GROMACS .gro file of C-alpha atoms in nm:
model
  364
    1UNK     CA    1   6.026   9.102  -4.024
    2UNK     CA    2   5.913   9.404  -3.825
    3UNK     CA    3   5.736   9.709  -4.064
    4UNK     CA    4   5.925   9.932  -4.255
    5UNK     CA    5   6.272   9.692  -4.174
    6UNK     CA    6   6.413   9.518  -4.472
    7UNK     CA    7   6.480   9.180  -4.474
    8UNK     CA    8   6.842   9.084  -4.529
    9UNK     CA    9   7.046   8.774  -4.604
   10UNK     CA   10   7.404   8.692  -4.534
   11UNK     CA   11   7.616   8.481  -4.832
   12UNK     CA   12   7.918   8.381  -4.655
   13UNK     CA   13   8.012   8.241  -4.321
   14UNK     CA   14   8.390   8.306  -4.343
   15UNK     CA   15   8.639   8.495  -4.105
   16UNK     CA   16   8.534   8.857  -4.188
   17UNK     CA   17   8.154   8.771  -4.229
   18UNK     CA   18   8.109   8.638  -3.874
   19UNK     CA   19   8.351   8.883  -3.718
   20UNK     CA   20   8.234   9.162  -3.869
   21UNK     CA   21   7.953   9.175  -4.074
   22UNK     CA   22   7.736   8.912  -3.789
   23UNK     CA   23   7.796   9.157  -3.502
   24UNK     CA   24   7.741   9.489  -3.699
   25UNK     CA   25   7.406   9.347  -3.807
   26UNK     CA   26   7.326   9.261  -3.440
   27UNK     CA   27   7.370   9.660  -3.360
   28UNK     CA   28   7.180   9.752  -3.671
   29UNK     CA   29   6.893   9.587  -3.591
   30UNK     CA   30   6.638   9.906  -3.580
   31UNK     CA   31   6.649   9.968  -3.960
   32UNK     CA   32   6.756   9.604  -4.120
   33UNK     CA   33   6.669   9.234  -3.979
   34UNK     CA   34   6.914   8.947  -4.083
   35UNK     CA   35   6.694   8.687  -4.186
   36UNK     CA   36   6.933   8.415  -4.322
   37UNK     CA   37   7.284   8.307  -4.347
   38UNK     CA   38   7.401   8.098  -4.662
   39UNK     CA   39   7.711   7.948  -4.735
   40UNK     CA   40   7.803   7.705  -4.964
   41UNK     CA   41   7.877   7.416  -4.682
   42UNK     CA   42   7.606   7.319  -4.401
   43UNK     CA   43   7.824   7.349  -4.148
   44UNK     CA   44   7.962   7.643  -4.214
   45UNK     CA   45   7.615   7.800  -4.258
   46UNK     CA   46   7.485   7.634  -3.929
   47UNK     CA   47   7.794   7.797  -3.720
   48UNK     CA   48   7.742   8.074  -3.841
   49UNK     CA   49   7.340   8.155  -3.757
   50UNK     CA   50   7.485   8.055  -3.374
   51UNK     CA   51   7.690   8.372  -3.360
   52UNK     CA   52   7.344   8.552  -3.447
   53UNK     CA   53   7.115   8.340  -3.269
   54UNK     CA   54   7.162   8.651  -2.962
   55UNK     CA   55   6.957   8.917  -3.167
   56UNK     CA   56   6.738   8.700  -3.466
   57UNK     CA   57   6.653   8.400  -3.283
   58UNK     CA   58   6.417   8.306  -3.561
   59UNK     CA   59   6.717   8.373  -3.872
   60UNK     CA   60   6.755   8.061  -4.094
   61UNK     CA   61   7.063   7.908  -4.217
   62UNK     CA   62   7.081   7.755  -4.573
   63UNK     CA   63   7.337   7.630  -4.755
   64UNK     CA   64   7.455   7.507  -5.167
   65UNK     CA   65   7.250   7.567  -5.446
   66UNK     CA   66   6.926   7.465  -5.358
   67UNK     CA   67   6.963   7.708  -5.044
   68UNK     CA   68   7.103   8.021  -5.247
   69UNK     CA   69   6.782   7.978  -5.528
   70UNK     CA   70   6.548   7.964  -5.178
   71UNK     CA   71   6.677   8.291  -5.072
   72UNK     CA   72   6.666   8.442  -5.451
   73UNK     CA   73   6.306   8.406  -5.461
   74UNK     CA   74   6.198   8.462  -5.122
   75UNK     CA   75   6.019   8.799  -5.136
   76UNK     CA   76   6.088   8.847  -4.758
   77UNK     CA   77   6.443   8.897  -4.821
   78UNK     CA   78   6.498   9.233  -5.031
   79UNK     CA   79   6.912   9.280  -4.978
   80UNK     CA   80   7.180   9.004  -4.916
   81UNK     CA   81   7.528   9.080  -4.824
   82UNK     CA   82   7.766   8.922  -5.009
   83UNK     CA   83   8.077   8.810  -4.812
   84UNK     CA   84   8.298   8.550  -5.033
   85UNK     CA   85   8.604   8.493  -5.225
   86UNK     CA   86   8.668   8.784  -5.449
   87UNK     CA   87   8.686   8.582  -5.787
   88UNK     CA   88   8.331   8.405  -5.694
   89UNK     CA   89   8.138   8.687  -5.579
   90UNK     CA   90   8.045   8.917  -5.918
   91UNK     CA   91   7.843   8.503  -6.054
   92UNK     CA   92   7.648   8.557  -5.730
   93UNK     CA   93   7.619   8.931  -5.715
   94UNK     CA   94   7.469   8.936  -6.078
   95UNK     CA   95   7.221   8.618  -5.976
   96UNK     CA   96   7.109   8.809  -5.689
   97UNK     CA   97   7.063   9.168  -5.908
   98UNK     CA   98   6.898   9.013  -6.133
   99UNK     CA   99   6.627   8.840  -5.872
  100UNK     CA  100   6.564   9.200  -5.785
  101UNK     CA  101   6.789   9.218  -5.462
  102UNK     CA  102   6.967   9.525  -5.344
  103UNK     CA  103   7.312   9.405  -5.346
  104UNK     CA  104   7.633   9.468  -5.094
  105UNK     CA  105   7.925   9.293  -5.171
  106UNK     CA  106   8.308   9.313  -5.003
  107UNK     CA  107   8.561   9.474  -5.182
  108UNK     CA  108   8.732   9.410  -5.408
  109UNK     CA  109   8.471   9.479  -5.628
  110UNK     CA  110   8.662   9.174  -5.874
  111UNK     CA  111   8.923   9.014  -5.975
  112UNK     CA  112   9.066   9.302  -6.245
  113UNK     CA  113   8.917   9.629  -6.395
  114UNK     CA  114   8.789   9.380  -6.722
  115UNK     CA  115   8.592   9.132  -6.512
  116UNK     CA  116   8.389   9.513  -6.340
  117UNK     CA  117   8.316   9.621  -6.668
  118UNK     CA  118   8.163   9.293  -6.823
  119UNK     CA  119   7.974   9.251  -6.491
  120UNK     CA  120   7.836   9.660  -6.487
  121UNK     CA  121   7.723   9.557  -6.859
  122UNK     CA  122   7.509   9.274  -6.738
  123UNK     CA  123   7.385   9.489  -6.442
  124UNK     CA  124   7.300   9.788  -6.702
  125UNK     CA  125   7.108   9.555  -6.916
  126UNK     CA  126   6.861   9.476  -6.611
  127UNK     CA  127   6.730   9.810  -6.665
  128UNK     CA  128   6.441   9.742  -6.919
  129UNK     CA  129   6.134   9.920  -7.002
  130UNK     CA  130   6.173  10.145  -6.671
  131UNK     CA  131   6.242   9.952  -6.438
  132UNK     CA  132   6.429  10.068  -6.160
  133UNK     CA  133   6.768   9.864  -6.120
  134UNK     CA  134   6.863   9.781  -5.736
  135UNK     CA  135   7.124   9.904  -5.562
  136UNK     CA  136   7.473   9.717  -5.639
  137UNK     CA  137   7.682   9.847  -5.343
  138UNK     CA  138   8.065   9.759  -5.278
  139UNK     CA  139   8.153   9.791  -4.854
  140UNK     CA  140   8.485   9.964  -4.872
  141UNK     CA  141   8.503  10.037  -4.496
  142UNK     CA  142   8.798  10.304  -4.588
  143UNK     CA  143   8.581  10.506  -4.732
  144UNK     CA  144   8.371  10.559  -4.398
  145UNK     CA  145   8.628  10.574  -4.140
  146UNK     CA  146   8.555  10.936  -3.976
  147UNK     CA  147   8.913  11.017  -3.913
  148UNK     CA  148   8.998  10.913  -4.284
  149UNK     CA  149   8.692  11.191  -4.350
  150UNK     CA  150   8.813  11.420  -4.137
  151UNK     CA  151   9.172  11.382  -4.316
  152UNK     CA  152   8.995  11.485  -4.625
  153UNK     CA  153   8.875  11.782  -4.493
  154UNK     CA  154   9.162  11.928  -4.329
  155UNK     CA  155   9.375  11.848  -4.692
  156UNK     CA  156   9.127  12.126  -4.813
  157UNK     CA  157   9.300  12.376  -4.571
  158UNK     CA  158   9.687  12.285  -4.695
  159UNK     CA  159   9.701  12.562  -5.023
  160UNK     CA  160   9.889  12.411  -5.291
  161UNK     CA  161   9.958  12.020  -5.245
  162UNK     CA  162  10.350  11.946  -5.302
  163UNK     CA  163  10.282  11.573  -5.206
  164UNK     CA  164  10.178  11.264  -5.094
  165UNK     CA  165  10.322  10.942  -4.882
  166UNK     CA  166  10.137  10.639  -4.810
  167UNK     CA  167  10.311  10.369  -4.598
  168UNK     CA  168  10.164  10.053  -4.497
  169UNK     CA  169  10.372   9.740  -4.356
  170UNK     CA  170  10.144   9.511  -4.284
  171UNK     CA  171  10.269   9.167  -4.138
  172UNK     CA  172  10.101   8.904  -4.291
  173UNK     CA  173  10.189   8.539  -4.116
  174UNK     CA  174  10.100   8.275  -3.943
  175UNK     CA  175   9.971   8.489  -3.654
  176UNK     CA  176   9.680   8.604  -3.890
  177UNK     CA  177   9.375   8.463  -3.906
  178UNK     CA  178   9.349   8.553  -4.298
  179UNK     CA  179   9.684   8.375  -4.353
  180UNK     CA  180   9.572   8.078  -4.498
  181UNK     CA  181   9.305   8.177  -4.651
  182UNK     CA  182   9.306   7.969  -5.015
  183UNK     CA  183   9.136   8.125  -5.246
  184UNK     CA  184   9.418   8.439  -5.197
  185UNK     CA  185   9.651   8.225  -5.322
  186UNK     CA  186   9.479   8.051  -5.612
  187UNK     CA  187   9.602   8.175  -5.933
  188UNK     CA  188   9.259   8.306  -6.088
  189UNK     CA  189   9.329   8.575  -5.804
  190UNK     CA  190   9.639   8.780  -5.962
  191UNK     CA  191   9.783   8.999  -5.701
  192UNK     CA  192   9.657   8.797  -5.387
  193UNK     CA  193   9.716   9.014  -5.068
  194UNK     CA  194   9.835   9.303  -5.255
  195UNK     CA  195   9.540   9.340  -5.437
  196UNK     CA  196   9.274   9.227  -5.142
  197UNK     CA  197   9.412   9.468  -4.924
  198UNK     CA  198   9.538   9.715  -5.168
  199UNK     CA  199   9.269   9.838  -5.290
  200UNK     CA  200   9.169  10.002  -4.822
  201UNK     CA  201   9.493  10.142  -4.917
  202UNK     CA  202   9.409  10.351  -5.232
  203UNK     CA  203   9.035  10.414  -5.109
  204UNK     CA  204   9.218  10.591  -4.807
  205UNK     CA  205   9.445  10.788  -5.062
  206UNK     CA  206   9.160  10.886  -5.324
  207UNK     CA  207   8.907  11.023  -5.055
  208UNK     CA  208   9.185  11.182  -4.847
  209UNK     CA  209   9.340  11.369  -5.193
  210UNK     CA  210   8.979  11.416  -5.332
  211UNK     CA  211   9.124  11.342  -5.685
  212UNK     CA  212   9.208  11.095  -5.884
  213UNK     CA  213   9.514  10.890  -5.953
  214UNK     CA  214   9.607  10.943  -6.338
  215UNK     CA  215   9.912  10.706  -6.372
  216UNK     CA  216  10.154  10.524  -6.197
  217UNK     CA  217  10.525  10.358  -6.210
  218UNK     CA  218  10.563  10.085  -6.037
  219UNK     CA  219  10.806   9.810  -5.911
  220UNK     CA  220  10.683   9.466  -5.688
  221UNK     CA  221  10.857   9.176  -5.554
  222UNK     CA  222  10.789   8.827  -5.371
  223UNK     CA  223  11.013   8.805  -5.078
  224UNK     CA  224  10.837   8.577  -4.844
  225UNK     CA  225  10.760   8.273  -5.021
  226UNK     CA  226  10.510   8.194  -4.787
  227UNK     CA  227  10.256   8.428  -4.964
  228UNK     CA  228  10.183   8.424  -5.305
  229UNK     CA  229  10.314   8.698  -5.547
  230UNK     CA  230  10.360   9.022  -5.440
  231UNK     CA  231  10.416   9.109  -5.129
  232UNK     CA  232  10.603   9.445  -5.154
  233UNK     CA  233  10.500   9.716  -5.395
  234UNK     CA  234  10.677  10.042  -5.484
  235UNK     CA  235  10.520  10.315  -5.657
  236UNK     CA  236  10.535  10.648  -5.748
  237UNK     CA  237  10.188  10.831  -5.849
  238UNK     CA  238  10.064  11.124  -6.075
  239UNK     CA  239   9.739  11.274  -5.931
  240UNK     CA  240   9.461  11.430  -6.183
  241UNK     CA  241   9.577  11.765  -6.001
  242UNK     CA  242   9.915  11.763  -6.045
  243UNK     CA  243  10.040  11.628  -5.718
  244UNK     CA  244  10.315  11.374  -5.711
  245UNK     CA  245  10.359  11.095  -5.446
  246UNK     CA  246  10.471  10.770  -5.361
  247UNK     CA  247  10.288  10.421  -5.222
  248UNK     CA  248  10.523  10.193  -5.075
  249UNK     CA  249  10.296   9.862  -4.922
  250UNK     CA  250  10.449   9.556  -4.743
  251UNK     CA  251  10.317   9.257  -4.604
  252UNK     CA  252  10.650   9.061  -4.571
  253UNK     CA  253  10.726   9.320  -4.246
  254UNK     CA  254  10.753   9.234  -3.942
  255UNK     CA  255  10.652   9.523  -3.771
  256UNK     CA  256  10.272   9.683  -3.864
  257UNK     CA  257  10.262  10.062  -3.931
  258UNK     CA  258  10.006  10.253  -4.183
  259UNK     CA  259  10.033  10.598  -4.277
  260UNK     CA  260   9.893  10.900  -4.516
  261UNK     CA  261  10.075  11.203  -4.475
  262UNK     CA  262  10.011  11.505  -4.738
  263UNK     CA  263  10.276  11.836  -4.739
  264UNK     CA  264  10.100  12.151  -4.873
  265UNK     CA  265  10.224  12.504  -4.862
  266UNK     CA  266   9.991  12.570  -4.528
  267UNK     CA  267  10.096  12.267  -4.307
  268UNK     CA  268  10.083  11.905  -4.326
  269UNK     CA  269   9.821  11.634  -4.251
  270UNK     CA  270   9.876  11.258  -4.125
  271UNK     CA  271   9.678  10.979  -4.070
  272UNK     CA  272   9.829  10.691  -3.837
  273UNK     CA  273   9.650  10.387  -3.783
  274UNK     CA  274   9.681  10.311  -3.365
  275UNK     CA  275   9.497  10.218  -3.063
  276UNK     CA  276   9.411  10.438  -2.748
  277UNK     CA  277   9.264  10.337  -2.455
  278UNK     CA  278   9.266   9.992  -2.548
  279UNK     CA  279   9.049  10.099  -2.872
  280UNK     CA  280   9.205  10.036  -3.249
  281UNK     CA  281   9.153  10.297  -3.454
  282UNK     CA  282   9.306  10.591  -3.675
  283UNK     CA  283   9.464  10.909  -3.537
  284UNK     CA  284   9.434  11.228  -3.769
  285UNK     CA  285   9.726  11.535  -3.754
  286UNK     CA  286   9.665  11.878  -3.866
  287UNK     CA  287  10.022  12.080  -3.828
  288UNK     CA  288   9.950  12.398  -4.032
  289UNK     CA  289  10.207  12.645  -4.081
  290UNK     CA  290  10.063  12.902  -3.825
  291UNK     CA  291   9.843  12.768  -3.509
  292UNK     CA  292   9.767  12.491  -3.270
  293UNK     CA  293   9.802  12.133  -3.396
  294UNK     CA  294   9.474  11.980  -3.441
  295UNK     CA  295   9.472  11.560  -3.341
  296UNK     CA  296   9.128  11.352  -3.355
  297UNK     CA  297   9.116  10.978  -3.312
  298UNK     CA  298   8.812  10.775  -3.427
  299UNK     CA  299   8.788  10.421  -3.346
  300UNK     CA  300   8.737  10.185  -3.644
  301UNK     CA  301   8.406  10.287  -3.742
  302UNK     CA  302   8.392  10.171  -4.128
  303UNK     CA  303   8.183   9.869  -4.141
  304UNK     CA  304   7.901   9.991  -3.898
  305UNK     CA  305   7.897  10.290  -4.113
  306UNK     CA  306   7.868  10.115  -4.443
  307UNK     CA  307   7.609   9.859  -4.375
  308UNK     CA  308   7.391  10.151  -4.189
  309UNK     CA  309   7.425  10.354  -4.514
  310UNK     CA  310   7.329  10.073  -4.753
  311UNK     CA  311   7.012   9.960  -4.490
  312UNK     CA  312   6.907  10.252  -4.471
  313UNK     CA  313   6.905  10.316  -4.878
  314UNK     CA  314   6.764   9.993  -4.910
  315UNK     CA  315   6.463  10.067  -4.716
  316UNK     CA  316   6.443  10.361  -4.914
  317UNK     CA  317   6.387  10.178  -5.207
  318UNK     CA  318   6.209   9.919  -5.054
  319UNK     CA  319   5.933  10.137  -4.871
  320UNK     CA  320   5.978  10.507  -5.021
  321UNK     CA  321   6.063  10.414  -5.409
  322UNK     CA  322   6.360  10.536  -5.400
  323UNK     CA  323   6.588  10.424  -5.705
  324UNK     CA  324   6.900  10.207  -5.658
  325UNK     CA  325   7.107  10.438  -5.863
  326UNK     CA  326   7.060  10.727  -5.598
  327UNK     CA  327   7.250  10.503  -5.333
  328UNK     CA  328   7.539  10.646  -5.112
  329UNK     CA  329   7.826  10.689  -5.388
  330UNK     CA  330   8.068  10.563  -5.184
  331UNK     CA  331   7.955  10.248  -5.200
  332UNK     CA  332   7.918  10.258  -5.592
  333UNK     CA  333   8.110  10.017  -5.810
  334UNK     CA  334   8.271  10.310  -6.006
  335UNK     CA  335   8.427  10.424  -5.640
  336UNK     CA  336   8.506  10.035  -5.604
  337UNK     CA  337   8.673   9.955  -5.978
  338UNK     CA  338   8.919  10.277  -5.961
  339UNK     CA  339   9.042  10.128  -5.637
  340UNK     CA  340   9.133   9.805  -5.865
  341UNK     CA  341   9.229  10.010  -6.096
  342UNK     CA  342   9.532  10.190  -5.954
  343UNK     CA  343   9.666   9.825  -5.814
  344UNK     CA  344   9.589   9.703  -6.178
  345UNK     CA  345   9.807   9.955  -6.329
  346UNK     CA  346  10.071   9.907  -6.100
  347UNK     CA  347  10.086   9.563  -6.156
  348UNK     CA  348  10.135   9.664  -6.539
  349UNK     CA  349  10.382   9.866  -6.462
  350UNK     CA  350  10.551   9.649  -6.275
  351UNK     CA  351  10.597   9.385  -6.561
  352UNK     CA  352  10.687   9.641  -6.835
  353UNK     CA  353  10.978   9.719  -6.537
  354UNK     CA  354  10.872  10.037  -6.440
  355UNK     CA  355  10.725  10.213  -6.717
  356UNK     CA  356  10.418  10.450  -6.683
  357UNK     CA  357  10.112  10.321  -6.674
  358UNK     CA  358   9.737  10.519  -6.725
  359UNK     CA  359   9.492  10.393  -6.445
  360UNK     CA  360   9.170  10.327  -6.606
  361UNK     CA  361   8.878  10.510  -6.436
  362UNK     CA  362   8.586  10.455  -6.644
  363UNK     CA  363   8.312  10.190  -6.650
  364UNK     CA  364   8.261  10.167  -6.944
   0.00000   0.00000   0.00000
């Protein structure tokens, strides 16, 4: 491991790990060094140090538990990124907090808003006779995509918010490389799809808004039977100041199409996921009332920009003594756990048909 670079190891070899997080790495290689890829199968592991083999020729791959405990108490390792299925990862994220490691993990954070808060407990009892606790981080890309920032700042300029639309139809089938995923459809996972990719949508909403959902009303159904349970969600949505709006997601669609739009008094702002010039991205609007219309694209951006923020606070902490609790908030598990939180509460809603339901935004 070069000086002054923390040493990093990968937990997961699946889809998004070695599309994703194994090239990112590769172009973050100045300020953190991927030492070794895990996974719970040899193979898996093994495939996946080949798609790193490019840029750390000497990275290790290790595999079950024998492999995991090897990486836990390797003192060359400070951080591992953890990259599984959501109702396994908070076992392994606490394992690895409590070996000392500074912690990312994909969202969602877990399974439900009570499974976060017995998890933060265990996390806040690390901290012991002044200790400094690592950094548990959460890589919602959402909250890093520059146009979805850029949203958020030209909101600022609308004068008094009359409301909010989000609109995502996003196909989910065969054509997908996530589509038959298991462990989306097993049943410890309540809200499968809806909740795994749920929670990009509300990230987008609460950083574009700036405030915080306060309840919700809510209505889901399971029209493709080829998904589990839901895979449309209607909702309408009270916002901590005042503002009104509605959430409408879709993965039974046929035809892909995600939008934020908010009206206020001084213009409006949208946010339209497309690609230009070949590149995939998001396209921000800014129509106000009087003068030009303002458009910026950003190509997706997200994941390079989360895993740069957490190496770099991680070798803060590592070589400067920096404290794990002074970490980029957007990473932090509270950020993470309201995310679940608003899908949670819909899904309440939903079964008491309709009826209001109070997101719960607190830890603990």
């Amino acid at each position: 491991m070069a000086d002054g670079i923390p040493g990093l190891a990968l937990l997961g070899s699946g889809i998004f790990a070695s599309s994703q997080y194994i090239p990112k790495l590769g172009e973050l290689g100045g300020i953190v060094s991927l030492n070794t890829i895990w996974s719970r199968s040899e193979d898996g592991a093994k495939k996946a140090l080949q798609l790193a083999k490019s840029y750390a020729p000497n990275a290790e791959a290790k595999w079950g538990q024998e492999g995991l405990e090897s990486i836990l108490q390797d003192k060359s390792i400070h951080a591992v990124a953890v990259v599984l299925p959501a109702q396994h990862q908070l076992e392994i994220v606490l394992r690895a907090l409590e070996a000392g490691k500074h912690v990312i993990q994909e969202k969602p954070v877990g399974p439900s808003v009570a499974d976060v808060r017995s998890a933060w407990s265990a996390y806040q009892a690390l901290a012991k006779n002044d200790t400094k606790l690592p950094i548990w981080a959460v890589a919602e890309n959402y909250r890093f995509e520059p146009a979805l920032i850029q949203a958020g700042k030209f909101v600022k300029e609308l004068g008094q918010i009359m409301g909010v639309q989000v609109l995502i139809e996003a196909p989910m089938n065969s054509s997908s490389p996530y589509f038959s995923s298991s462990w989306r459809r097993e049943a410890n996972f309540k809200g499968g799809f809806m909740l795994d990719g749920g929670v990009h949508f509300i990230a987008g909403l609460r950083m574009i808004m700036g405030c915080e959902v306060d309840s919700v009303s809510a209505t889901v159904s399971h029209v493709d039977l080829t998904l589990p349970p839901p895979d449309n969600l209607s909702a309408l949505i009270q916002l901590q100041n005042g503002t009104a709006g509605v959430v409408y997601i879709c993965y039974s669609a046929k035809s892909r199409k995600m939008i934020w739009r908010v009206v206020g008094s001084l213009g409006t702002v949208e946010v339209d996921r497309t690609v230009q010039n070949g590149q995939h991205g998001y396209k921000t609007t800014y129509q106000p009332a009087k003068g030009e219309i303002q458009e910026v694209f950003c190509p997706f951006a997200g994941v390079y920009e989360e895993l740069r923020a957490f190496s770099e606070d991680v070798a803060r902490c590592v070589f400067q003594g920096q404290s794990g609790e002074e970490a980029d908030k957007r990473s932090s598990v509270l950020e993470a756990m309201r995310d679940v939180a608003v899908i949670e509460a819909m899904f309440h809603s939903s079964d008491s048909k309709g009826a209001p339901s109070v997101v719960e935004l607190e830890l603990e």
